[in-house]
Short mmCIF file of C-alpha atoms in Angstrom, two decimals:
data_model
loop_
_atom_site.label_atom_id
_atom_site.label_comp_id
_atom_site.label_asym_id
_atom_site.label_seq_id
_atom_site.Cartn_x
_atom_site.Cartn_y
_atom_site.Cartn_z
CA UNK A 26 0.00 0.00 0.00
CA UNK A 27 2.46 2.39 -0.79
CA UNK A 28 2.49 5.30 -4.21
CA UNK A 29 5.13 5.85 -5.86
CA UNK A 30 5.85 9.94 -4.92
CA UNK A 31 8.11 12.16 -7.09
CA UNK A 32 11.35 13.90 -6.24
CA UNK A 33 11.08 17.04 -8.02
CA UNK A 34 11.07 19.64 -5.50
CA UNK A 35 14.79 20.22 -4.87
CA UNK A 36 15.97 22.96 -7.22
CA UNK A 37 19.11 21.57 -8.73
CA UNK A 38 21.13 24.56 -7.84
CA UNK A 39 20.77 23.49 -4.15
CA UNK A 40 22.94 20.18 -4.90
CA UNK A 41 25.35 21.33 -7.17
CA UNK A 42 29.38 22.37 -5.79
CA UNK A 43 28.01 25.49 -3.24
CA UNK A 44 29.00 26.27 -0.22
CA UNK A 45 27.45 23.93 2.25
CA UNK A 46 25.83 26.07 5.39
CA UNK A 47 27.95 26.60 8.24
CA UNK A 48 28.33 23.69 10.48
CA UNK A 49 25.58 23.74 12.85
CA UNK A 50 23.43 25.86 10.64
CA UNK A 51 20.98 23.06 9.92
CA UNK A 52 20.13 19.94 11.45
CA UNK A 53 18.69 16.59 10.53
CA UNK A 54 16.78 15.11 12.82
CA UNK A 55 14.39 12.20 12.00
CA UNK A 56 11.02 12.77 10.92
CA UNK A 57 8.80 12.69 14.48
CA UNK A 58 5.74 14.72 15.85
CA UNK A 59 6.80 17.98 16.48
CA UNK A 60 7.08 18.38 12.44
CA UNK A 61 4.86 15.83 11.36
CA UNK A 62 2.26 18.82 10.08
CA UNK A 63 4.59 20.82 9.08
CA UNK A 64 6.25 18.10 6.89
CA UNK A 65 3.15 16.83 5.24
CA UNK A 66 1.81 19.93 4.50
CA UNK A 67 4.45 20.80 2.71
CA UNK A 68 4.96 17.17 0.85
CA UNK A 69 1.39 18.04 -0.31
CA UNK A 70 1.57 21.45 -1.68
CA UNK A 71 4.99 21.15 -3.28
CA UNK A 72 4.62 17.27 -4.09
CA UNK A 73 1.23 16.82 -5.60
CA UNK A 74 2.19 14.49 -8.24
CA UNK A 75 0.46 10.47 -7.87
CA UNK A 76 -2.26 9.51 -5.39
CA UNK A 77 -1.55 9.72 -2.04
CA UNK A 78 -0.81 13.56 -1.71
CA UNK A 79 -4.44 14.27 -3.21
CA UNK A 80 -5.70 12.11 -0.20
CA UNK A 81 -4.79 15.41 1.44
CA UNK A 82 -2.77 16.27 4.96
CA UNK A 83 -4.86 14.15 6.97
CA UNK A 84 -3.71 10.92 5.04
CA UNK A 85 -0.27 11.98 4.26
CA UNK A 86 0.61 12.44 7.83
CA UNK A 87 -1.03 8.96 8.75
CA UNK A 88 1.63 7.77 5.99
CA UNK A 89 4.55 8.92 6.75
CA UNK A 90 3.59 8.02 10.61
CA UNK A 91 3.01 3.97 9.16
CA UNK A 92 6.39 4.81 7.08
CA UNK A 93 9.09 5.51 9.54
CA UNK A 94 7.82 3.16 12.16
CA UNK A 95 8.54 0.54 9.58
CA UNK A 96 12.08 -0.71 10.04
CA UNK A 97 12.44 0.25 6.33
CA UNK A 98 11.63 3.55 6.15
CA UNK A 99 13.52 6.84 6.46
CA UNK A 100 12.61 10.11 7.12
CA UNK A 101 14.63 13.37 8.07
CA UNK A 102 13.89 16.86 8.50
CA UNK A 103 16.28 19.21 8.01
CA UNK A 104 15.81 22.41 10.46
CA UNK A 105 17.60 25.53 10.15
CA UNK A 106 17.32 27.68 13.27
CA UNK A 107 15.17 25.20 15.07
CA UNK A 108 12.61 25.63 12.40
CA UNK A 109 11.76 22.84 9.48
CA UNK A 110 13.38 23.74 5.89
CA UNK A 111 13.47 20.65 4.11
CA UNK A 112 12.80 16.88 4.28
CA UNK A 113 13.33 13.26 2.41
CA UNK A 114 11.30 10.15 2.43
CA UNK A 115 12.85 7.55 1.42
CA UNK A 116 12.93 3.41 1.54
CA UNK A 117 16.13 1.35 2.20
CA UNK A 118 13.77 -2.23 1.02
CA UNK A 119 10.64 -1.14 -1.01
CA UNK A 120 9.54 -4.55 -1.56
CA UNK A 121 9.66 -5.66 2.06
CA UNK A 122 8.56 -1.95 3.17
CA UNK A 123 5.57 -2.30 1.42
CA UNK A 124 5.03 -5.65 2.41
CA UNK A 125 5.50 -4.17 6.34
CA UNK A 126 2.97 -1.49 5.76
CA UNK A 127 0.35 -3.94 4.59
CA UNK A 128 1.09 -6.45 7.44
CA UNK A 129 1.23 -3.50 10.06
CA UNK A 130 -0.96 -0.61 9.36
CA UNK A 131 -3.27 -1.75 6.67
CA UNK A 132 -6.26 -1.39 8.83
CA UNK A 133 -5.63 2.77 9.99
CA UNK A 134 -4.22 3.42 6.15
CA UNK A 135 -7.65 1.91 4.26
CA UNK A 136 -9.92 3.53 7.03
CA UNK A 137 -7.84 7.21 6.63
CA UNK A 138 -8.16 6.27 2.39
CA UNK A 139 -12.00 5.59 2.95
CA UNK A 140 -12.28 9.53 4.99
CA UNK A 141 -10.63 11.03 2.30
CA UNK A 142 -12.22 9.58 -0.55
CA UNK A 143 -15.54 10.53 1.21
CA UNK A 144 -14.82 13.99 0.47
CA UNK A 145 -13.41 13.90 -2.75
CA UNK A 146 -15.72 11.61 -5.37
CA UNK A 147 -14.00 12.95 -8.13
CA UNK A 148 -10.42 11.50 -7.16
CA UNK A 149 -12.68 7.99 -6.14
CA UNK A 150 -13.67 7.89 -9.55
CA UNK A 151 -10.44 8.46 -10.74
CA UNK A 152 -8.86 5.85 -8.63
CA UNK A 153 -11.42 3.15 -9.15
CA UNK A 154 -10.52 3.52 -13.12
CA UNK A 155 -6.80 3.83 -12.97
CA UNK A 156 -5.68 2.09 -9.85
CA UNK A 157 -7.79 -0.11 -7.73
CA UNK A 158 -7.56 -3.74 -9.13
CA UNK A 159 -3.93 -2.92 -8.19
CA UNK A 160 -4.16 -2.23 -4.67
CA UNK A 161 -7.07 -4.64 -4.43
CA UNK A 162 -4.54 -7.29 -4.75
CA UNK A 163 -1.91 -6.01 -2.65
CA UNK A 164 -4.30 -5.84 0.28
CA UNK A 165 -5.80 -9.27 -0.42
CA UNK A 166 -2.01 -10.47 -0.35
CA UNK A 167 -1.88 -11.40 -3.72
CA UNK A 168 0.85 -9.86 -6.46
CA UNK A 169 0.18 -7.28 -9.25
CA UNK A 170 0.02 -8.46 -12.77
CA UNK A 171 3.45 -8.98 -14.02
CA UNK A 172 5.18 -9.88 -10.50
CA UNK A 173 4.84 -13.30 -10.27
CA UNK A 174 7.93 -15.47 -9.69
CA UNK A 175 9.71 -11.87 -9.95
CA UNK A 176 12.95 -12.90 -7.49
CA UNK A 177 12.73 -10.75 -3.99
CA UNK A 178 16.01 -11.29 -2.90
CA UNK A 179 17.53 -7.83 -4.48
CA UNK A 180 17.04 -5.34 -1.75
CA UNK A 181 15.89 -2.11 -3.67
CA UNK A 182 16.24 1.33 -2.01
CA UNK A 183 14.18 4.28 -3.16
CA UNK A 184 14.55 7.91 -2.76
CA UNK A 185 10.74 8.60 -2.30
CA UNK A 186 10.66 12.31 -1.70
CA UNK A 187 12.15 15.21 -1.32
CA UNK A 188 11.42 18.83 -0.70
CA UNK A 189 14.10 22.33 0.50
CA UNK A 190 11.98 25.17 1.35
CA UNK A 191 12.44 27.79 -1.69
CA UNK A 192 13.73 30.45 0.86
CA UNK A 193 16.54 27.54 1.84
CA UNK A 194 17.50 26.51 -1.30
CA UNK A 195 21.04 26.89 -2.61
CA UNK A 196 22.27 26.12 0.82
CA UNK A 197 23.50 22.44 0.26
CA UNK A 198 20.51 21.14 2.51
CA UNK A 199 19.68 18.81 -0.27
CA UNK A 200 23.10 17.78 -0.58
CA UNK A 201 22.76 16.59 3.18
CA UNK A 202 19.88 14.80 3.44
CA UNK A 203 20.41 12.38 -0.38
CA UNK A 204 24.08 12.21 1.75
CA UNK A 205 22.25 10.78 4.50
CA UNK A 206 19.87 8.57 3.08
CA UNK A 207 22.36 6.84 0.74
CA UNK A 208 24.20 6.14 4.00
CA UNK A 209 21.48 4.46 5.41
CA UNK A 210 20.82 2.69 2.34
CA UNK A 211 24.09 1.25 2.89
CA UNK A 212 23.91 0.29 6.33
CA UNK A 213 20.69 -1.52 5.41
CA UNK A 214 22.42 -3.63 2.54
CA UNK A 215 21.10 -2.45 -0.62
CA UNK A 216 21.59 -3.22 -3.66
CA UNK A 217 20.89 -0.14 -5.88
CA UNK A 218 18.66 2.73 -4.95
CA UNK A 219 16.33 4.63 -7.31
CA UNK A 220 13.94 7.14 -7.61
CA UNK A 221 11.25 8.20 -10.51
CA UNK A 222 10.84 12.16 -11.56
CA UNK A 223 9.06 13.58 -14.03
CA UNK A 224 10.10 14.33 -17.47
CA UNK A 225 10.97 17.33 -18.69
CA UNK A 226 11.11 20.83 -16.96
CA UNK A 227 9.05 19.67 -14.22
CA UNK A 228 11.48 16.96 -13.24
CA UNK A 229 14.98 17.18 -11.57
CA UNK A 230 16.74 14.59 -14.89
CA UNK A 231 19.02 17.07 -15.80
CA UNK A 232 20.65 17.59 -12.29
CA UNK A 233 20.10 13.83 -11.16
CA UNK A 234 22.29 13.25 -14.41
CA UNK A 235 25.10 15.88 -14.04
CA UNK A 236 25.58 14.28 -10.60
CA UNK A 237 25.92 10.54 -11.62
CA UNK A 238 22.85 9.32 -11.21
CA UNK A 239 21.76 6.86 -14.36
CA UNK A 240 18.79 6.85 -16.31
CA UNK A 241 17.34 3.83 -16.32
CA UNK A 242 13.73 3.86 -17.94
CA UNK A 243 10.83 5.59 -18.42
CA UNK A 244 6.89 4.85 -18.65
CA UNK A 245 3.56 7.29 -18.96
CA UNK A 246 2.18 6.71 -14.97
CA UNK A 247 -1.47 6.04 -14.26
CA UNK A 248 -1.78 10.03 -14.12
CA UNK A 249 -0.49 9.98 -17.60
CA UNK A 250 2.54 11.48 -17.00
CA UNK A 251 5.89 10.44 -18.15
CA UNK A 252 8.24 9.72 -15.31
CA UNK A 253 11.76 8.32 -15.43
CA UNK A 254 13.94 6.33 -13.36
CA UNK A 255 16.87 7.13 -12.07
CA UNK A 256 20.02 4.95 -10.12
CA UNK A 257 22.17 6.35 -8.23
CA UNK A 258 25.63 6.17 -9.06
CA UNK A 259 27.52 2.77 -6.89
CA UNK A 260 29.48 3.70 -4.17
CA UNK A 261 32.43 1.50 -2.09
CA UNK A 262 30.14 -0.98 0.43
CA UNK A 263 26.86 -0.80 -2.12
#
């Protein structure tokens, strides 16, 4: 039970060779209550891209709640002056995070789906067209069309989200947190990590490119969109 999100919202400028802020300028500290608002509010309005953010705040905050209690998910926020700037989302093992999530919190995530569709009919319709035989048979346990006798032992890492605050960008703050997650991706024995962004000027390609990261496919989303996938460059213990 888990959408794929997009990583668009970090202006390139803010990862390329700048000056990184002064040490002890920012902070990350892992995603917890005190920001938990703050953080999906902002994943919502600068993130709006693929299912779950049009669920609105109320769901997105249940997520990312049911997301870093699994022992596969990440989350930071970076604060600058003791106030949130920035923040990634990201999954060391998506196949066994999802497979958490479902096991763990399916019950609270359908219920806070069910509210939110409630009020929105429109995006109901939408989803029972484009997406629910999917997650139909990910919550009866069964796997999508196309998975079957897929091999699960490749432990695949994805870069979910990510979002600097426009008046923070150009700091480096990016920098810090993709820093951070690769070295938890690391730690947790990955194999590759990924992430999906649009196409053209919407999407980050150009910078994910110029800093190593691979392109490795591409496909029109159930929004219609064209997305691509990205790998991040290998690195010594990956």
């Amino acid at each position: 039970m888990q959408e794929p999100t997009m990583t668009d919202q970090l202006d390139p400028l803010d990862m390329l060779a700048v000056p990184t802020p002064p040490a002890g300028d920012v902070e990350l500290v892992a995603l917890g209550g005190e920001h938990a608002r703050w953080v999906a509010a902002t994943h919502v309005a600068e993130l709006p891209h693929g299912l779950f953010p049009r669920l609105g705040r109320g769901f997105v905050r249940r997520w990312h709640a049911a997301h870093v209690a699994s022992p596969h998910g990440t989350a930071y926020v970076a604060l600058r002056g003791g106030e949130p700037v920035g923040f990634l989302l990201g999954s060391t093992d998506r196949r066994a995070g999802v497979a958490w999530l479902l096991e763990h919190r399916r019950g609270p995530l359908v219920r806070a789906a069910a509210r939110a569709f409630a009020t929105r009919p429109r995006l109901l319709a939408e989803f029972a067209a484009t997406r629910a035989g999917r997650y139909l048979r990910r919550l009866r346990g069964r796997p999508a069309a196309g998975t079957a006798g897929t091999p699960s032992a490749e432990r695949i890492a994805v870069l979910e989200a990510i979002v600097v605050a426009p008046s923070a960008r150009g700091n480096g703050i990016g920098t810090r947190l993709v820093a951070r997650f690769l070295d938890d991706t690391t730690t947790a024995g990955a194999d590759r990590v990924e992430l999906v962004t649009k196409a053209g000027a919407e999407g980050a390609a150009a910078f994910y490119e110029r800093v190593g990261w691979t392109r490795v496919g591409s496909h029109v989303d159930r929004d219609g969109d064209t997305v691509l996938t990205y790998r991040a460059p290998a690195v010594a213990g990956r």
